[in-house]
Short mmCIF file of C-alpha atoms in Angstrom, two decimals:
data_model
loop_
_atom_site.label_atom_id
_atom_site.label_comp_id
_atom_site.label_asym_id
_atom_site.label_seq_id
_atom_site.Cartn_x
_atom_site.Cartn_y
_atom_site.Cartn_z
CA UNK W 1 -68.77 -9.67 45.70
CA UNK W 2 -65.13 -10.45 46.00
CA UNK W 3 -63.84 -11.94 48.69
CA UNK W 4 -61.52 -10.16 51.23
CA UNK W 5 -57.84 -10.55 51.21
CA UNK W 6 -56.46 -13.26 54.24
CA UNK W 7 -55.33 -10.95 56.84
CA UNK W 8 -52.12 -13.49 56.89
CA UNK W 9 -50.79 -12.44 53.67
CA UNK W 10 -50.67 -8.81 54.97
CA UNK W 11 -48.64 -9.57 58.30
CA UNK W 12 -46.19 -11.80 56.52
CA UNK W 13 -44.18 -8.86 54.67
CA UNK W 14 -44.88 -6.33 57.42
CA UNK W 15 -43.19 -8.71 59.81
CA UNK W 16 -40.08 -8.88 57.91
CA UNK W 17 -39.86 -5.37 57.42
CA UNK W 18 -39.83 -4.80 60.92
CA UNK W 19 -37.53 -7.91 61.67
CA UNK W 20 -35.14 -6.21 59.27
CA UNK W 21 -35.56 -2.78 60.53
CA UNK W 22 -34.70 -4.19 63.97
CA UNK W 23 -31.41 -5.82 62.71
CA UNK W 24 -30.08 -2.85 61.06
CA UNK W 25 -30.46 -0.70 64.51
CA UNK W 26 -28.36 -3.12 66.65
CA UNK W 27 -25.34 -3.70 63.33
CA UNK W 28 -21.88 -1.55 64.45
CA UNK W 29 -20.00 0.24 61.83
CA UNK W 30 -16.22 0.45 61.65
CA UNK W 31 -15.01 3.61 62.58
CA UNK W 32 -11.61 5.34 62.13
CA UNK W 33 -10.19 6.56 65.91
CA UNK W 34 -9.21 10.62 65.74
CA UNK W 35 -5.66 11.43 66.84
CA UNK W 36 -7.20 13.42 69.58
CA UNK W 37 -8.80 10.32 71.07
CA UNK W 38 -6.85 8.73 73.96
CA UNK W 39 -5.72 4.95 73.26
CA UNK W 40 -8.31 4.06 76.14
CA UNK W 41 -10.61 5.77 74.05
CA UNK W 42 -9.35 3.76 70.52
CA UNK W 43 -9.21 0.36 72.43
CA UNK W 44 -12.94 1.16 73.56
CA UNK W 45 -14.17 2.10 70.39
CA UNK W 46 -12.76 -0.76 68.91
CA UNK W 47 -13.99 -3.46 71.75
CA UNK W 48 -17.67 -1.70 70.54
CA UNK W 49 -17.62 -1.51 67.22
CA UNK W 50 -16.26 -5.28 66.55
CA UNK W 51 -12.99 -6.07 65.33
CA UNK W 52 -9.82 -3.70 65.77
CA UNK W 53 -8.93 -1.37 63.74
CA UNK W 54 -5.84 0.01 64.82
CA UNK W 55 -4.11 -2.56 63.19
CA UNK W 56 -2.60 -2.05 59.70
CA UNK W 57 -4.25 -3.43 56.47
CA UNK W 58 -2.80 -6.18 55.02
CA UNK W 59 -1.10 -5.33 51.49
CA UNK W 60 0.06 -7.51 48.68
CA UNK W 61 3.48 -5.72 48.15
CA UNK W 62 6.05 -6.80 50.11
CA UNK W 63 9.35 -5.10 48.97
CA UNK W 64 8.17 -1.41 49.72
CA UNK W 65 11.61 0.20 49.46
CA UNK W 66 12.09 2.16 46.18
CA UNK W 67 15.18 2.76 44.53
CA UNK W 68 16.80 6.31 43.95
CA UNK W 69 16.68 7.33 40.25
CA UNK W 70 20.49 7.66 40.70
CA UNK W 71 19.93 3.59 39.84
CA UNK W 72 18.52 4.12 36.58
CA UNK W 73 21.42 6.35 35.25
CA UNK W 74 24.29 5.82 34.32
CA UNK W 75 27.36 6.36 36.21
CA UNK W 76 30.05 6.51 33.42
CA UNK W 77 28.77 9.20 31.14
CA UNK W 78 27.19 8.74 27.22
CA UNK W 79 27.26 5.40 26.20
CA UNK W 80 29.96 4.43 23.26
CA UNK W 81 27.84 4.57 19.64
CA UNK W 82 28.62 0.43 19.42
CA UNK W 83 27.13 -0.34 22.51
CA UNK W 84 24.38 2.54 22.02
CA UNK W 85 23.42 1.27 18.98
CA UNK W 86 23.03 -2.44 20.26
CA UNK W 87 19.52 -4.03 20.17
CA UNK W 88 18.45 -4.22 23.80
CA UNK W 89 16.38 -7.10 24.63
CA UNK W 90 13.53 -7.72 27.30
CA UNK W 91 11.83 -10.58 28.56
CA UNK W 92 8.07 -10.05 28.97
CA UNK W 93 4.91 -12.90 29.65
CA UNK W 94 3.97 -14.94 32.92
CA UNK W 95 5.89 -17.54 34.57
CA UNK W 96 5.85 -20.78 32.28
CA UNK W 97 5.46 -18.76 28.92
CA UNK W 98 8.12 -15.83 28.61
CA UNK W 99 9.76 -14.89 25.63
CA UNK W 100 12.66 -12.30 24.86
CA UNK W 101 11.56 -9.45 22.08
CA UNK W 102 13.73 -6.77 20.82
CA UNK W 103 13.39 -3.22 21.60
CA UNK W 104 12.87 -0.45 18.90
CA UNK W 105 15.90 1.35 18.70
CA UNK W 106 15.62 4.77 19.82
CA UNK W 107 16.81 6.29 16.57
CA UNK W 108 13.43 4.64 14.83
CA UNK W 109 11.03 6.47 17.64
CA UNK W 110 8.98 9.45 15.94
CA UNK W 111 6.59 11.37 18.20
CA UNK W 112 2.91 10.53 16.73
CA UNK W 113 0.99 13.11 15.05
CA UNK W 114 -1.66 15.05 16.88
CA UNK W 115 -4.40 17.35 15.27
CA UNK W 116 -4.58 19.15 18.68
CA UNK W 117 -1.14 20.07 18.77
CA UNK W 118 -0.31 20.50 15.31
CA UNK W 119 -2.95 22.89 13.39
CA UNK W 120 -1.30 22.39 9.92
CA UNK W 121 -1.70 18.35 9.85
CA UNK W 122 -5.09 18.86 11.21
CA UNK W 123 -5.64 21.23 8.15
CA UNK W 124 -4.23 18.58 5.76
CA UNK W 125 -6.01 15.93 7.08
CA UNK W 126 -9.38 17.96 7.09
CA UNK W 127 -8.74 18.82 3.49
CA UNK W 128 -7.86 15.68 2.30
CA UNK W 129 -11.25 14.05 4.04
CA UNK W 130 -13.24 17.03 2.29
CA UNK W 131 -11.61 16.29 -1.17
CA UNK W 132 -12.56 12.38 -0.49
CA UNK W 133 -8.84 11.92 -1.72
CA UNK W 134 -6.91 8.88 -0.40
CA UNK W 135 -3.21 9.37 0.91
CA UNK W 136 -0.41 6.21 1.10
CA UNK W 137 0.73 8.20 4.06
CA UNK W 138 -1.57 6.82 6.33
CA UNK W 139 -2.76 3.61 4.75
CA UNK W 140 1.00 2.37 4.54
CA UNK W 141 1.22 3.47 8.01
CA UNK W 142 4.10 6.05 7.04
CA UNK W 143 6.45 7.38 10.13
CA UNK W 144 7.38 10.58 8.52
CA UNK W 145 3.80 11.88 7.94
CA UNK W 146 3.91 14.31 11.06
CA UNK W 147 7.15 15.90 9.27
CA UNK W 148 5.94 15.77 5.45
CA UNK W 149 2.31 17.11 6.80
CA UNK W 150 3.33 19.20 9.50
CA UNK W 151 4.92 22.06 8.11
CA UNK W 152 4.87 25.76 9.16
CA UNK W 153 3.72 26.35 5.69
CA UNK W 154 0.71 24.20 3.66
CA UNK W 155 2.72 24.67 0.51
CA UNK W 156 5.78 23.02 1.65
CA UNK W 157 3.94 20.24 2.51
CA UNK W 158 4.24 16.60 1.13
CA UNK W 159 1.09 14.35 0.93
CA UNK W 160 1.22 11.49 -1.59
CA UNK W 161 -2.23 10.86 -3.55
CA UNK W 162 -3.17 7.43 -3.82
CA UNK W 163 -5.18 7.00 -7.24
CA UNK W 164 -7.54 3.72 -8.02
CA UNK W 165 -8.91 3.46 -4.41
CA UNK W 166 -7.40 2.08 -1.45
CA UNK W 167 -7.38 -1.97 -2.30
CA UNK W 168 -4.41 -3.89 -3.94
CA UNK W 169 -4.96 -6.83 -5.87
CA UNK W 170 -1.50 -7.79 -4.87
CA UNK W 171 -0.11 -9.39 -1.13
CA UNK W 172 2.94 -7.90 -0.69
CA UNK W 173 4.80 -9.57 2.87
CA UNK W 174 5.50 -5.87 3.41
CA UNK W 175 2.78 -3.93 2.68
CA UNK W 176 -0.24 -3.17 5.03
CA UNK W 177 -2.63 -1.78 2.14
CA UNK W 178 -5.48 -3.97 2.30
CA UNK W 179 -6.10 -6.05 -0.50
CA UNK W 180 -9.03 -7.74 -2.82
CA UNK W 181 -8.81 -10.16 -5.65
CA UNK W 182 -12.09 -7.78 -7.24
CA UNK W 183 -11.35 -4.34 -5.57
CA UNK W 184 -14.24 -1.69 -6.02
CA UNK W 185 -14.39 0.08 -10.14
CA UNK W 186 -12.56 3.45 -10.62
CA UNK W 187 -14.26 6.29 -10.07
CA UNK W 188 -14.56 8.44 -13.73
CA UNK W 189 -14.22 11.63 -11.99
CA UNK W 190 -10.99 10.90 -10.11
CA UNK W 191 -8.67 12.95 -12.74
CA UNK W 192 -10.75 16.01 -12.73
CA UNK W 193 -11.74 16.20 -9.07
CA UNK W 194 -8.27 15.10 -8.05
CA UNK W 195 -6.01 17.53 -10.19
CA UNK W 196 -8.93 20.40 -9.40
CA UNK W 197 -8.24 19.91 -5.58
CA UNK W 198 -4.64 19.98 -5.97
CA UNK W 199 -4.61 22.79 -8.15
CA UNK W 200 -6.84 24.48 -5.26
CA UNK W 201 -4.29 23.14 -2.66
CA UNK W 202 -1.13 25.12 -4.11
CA UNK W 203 1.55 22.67 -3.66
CA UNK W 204 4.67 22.84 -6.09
CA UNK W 205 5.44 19.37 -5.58
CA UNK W 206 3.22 16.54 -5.87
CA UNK W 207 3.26 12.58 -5.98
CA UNK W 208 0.90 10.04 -7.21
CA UNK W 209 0.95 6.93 -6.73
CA UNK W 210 -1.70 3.93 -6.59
CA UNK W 211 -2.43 0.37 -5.67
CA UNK W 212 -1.43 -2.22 -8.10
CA UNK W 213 -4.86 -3.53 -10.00
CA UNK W 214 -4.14 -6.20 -11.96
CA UNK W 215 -7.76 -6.29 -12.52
CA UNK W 216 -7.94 -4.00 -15.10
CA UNK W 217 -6.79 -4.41 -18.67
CA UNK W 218 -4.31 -1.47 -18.63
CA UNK W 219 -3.56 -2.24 -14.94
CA UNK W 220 -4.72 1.62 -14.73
CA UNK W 221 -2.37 3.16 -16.79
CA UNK W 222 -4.36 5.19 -18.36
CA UNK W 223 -6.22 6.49 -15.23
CA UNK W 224 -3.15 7.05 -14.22
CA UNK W 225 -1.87 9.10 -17.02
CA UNK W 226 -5.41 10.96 -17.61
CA UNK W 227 -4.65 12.37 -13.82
CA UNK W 228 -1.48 13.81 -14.51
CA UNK W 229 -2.26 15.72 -17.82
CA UNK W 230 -5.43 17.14 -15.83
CA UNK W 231 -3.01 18.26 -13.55
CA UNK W 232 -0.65 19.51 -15.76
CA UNK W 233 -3.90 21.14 -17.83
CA UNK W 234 -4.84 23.34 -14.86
CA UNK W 235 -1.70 24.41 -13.06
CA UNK W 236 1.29 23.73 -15.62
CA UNK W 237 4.30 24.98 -13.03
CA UNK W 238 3.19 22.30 -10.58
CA UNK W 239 6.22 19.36 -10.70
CA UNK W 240 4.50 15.82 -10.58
CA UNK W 241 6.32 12.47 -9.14
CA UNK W 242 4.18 9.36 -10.03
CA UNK W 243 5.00 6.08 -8.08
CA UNK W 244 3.60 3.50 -10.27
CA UNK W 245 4.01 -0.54 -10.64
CA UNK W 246 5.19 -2.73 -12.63
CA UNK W 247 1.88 -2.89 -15.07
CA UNK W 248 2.76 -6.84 -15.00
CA UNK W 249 5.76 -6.11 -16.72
CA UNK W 250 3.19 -4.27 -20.35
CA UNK W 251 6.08 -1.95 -21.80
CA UNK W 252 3.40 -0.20 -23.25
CA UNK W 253 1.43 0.95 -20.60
CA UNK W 254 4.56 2.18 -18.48
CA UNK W 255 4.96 4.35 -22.09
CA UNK W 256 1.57 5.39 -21.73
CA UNK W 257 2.43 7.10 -18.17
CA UNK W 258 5.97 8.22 -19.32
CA UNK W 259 3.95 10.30 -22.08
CA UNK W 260 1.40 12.05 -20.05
CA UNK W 261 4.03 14.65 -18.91
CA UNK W 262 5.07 14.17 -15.48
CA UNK W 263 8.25 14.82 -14.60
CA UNK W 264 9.50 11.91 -12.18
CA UNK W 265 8.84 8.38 -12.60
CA UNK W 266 8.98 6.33 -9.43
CA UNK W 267 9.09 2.34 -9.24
CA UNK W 268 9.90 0.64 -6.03
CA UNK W 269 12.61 -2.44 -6.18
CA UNK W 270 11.59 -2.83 -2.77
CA UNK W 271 14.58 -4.99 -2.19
CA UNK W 272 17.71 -7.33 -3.54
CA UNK W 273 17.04 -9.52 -6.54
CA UNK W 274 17.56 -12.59 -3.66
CA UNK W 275 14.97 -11.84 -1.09
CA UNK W 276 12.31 -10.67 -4.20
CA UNK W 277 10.42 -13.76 -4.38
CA UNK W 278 9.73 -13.72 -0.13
CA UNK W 279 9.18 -10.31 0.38
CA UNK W 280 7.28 -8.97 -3.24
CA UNK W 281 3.96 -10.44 -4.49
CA UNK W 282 5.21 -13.26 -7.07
CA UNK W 283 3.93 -11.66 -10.30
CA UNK W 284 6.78 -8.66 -9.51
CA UNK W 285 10.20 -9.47 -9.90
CA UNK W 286 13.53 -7.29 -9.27
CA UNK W 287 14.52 -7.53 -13.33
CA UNK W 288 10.66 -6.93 -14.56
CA UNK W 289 11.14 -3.75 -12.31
CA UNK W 290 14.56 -3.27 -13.93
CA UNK W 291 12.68 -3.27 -17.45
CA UNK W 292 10.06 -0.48 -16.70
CA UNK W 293 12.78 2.25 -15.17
CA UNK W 294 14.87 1.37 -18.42
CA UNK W 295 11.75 1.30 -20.77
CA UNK W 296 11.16 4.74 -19.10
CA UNK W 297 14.56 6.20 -20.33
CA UNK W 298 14.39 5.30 -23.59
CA UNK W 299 11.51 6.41 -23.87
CA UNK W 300 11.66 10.35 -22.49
CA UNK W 301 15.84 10.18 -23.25
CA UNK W 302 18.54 10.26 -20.41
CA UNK W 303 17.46 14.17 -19.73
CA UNK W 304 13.98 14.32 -20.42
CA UNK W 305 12.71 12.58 -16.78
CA UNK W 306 13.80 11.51 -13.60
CA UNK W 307 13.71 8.39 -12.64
CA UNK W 308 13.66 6.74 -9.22
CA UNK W 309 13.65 3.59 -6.78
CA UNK W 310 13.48 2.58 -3.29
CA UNK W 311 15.24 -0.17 -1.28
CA UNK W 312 14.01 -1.22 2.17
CA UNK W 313 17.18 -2.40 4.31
CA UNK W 314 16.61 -5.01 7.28
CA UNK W 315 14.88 -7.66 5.71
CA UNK W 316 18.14 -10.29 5.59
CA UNK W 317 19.96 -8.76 2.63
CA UNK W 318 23.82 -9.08 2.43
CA UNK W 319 26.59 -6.35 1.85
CA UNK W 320 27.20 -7.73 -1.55
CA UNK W 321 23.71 -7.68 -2.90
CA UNK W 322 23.09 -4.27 -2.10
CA UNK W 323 26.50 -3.64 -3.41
CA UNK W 324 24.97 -5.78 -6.88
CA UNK W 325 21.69 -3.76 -6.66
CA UNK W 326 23.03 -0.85 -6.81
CA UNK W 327 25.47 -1.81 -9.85
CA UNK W 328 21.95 -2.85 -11.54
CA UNK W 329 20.49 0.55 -11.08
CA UNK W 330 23.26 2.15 -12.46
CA UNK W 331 22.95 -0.02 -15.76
CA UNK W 332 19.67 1.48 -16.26
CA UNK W 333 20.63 4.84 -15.60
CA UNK W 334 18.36 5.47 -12.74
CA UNK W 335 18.89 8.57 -11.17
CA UNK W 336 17.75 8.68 -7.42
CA UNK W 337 17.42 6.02 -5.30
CA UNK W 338 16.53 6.19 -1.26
CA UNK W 339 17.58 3.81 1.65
CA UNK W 340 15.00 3.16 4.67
CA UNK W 341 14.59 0.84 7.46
CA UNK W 342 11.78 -1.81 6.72
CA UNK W 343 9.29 -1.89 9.51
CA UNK W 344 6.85 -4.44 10.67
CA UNK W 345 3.31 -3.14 9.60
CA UNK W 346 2.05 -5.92 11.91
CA UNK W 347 2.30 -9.80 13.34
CA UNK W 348 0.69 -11.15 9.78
CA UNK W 349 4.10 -9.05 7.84
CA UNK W 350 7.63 -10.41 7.53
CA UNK W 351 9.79 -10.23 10.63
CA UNK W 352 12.61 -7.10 10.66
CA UNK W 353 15.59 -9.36 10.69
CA UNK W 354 18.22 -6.27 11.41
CA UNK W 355 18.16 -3.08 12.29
CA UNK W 356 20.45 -1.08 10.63
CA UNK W 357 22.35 2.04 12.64
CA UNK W 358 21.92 5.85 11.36
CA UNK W 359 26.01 5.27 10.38
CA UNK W 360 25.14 2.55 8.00
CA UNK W 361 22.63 4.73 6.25
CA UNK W 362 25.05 6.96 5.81
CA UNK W 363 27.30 5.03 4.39
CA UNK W 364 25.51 3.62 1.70
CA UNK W 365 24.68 7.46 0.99
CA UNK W 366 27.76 8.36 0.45
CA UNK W 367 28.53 4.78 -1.98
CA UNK W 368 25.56 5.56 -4.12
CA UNK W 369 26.73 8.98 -4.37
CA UNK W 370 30.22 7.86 -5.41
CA UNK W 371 28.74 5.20 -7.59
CA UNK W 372 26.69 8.26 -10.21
CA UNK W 373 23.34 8.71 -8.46
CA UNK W 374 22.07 12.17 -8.82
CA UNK W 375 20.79 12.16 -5.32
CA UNK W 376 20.21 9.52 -2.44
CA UNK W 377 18.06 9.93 0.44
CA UNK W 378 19.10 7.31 3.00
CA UNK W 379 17.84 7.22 7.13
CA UNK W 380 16.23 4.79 9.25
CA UNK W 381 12.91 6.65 8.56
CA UNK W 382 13.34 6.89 4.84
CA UNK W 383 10.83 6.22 2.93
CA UNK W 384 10.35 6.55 -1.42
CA UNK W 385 8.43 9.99 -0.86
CA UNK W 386 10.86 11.72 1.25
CA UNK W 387 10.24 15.57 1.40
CA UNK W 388 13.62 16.07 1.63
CA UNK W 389 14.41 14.65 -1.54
CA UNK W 390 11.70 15.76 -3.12
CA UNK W 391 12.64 19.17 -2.63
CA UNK W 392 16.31 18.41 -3.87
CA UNK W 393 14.61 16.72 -7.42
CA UNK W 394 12.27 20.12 -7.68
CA UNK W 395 15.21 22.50 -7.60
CA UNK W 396 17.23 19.82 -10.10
CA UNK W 397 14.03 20.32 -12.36
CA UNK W 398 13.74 23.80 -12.53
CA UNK W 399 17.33 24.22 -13.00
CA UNK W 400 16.96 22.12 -15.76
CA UNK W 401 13.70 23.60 -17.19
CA UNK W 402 15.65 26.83 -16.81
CA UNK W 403 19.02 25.79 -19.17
CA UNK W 404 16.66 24.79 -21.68
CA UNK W 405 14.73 28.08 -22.12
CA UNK W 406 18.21 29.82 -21.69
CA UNK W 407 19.15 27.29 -24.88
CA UNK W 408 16.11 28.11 -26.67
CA UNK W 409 16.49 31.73 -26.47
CA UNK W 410 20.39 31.72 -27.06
CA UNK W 411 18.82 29.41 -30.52
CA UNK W 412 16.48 31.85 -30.96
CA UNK W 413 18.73 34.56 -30.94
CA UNK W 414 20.63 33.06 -33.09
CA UNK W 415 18.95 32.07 -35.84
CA UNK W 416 16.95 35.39 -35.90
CA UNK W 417 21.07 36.82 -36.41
CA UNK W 418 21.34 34.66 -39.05
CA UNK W 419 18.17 35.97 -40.76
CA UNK W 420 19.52 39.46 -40.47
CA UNK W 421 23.10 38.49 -41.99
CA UNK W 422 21.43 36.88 -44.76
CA UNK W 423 19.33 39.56 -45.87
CA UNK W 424 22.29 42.34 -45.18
CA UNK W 425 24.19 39.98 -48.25
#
């Protein structure tokens, strides 16, 4: 038979129970006087309940007067565009370890994106995820996609197609694309699903561009070119841009993506010949770069294809080497080129070392004009594919796709006159 439980290990926890019970009847509990109650009432209540509590709470902020907003303003109308324009500095960090940053200018703020308030990016974006197709817009971090993507109509819109996946085999000091030494194998149905969904899509106005991938024999030339003759194949009308690189400086393979029937051909300079080696990847220089837009000329002819650069300002360059870039250009008869500000992806990128003001921008505008570009796209906010100018090269196209069929019917006509004469004698 078991033996009984010790009655004293039963009375041990009842007796605290009740000891605690007991306590908790005879503890007071601050209470908060009415304004009805009398002040003989409040000094009462707060003799009984323990310590007073009329008395204010102690606070940690001691300067409680608050300026008017008439402060803030100021007093002596718009500011002047030289002393709008000025960086404004800040000091931030605790005591012991502050620094001074620099303020973005106002003139490089852009409202971010949203799906909820925008239906047409959210449309885009959906579509693109669907279609499993990659976009530079948002892996390079682009401030203009809300305005290329955000359209009142989906056909307007600008979204650049990044072909070859989303890892470069380059590091760029600029660039926030991620990057791989082995970066994953192209996918074989790229061209086909890619030119089917933007056939689908019904833009006029397309660009392609991809990550460099020195990996692969051709550097992905071919893939390239493959791409844009599917797209060409199923909706002829549509206008294609490509953005390629440098193909580590192959001639042949930048003819290989001339050929394939596109009708701009993009390559970024990036910057002046003198900042190249800090800012590019060192297997791209500024007069390898030079070499494909010339090698693109001759081979498509001074008509036959547009060709096209960028140049990111802000980075340290000088007056005179932009003026000796843009000579350069010229040379090789490149026909658009765009101005934008360089911004920092992030702490591991290259420093902005100026900011340049909206009237600078323009300025060089109006020089490249003056120098023989066909067109120039220059802002803060730039970037190489600008809907803006993209819409300026598709009318320059079809104006010139439309003087050659009116040459080729005037020929036409022409020769078919001849015929007639000929048999009349």
């Amino acid at each position: 038979m078991a033996s009984a439980i010790p009655i004293q290990r039963i009375q041990v926890p009842l007796r605290r129970s009740l000891a605690f019970a007991a306590g908790l009847s005879f503890r007071s509990y601050a209470t908060v006087p009415s304004a009805s109650d009398s002040p003989q009432q409040q000094q009462d209540a707060g003799s009984a309940s323990g310590p007073d509590t009329t008395k204010p709470r102690p606070t940690y902020f001691k300067d409680t007067t608050v300026a008017p907003f008439s402060d803030f303003l100021p007093s002596s109308g718009p500011l002047p565009l030289s002393e709008a324009y000025a960086p404004r500095t800040a000091t931030v960090g605790p005591e012991g370890r502050k620094r001074t940053i620099t303020r973005l200018p106002d003139w490089l703020k852009t409202p971010i994106p949203s799906a909820g308030s925008n239906p047409n990016f959210a449309k885009i974006k959906a579509d693109l995820r669907g279609l499993g197709l990659h976009t530079v817009c948002e892996e390079a971090r682009c401030p203009n996609i809300g305005e290329c993507w955000g359209g009142n109509n989906k056909a307007a819109a600008t979204a650049t197609i990044m072909l070859m996946g989303d890892t470069c085999t380059r590091g760029c000091r600029f660039c926030s694309v991620k990057t791989s030494r082995a970066p994953p194998p192209l996918d074989p149905h790229e061209p086909e699903n890619t030119a089917e969904a933007l056939a689908r899509w019904g833009l006029g106005y397309v660009v392609l561009t991809s990550v460099d991938r020195d990996d692969l024999a051709d550097g992905g030339a071919r893939h390239f070119a493959e791409t844009i003759r599917r797209i060409k194949a199923k909706k002829p009308t549509m206008l294609v841009e490509a953005l390629t690189g440098d193909f580590g400086g192959d001639l042949e393979m930048v003819k290989i993506v001339a050929e394939s029937g596109l009708d701009v051909y993009a390559h970024n300079v990036e910057t002046v010949e003198g900042l190249t080696p800090y800012v590019r990847d060192r297997r791209a220089t500024f007069r390898q770069s030079l070499k494909v837009l010339e090698h693109v000329k001759t081979v498509r002819g001074k008509e036959g294809i547009i060709t096209k650069t960028s140049i990111m300002l802000g980075l340290g360059e000088t007056e005179d080497e932009i003026w000796e870039t843009l000579k350069e250009l010229r040379k090789v008869e490149v026909d658009v080129v765009t101005f934008g500000q360089y911004m920092r992806p992030t702490k591991r990128h290259l420093k902005v070392e100026r900011y340049v003001t909206p009237e600078e921008f323009e300025l060089w505008r109006q020089r490249a004009l003056d120098m023989g570009f066909l067109y120039c796209a220059s802002g803060p906010l730039v970037r190489s594919s600008y809907k803006a100018g993209e819409a300026f090269i598709e009318n320059v196209l079809r104006k010139r796709a439309g003087e050659k069929a009116m040459a080729a019917e005037a020929l036409g006509r022409a020769v078919a006159a001849g015929e007639t004469s000929d048999k009349t004698l």
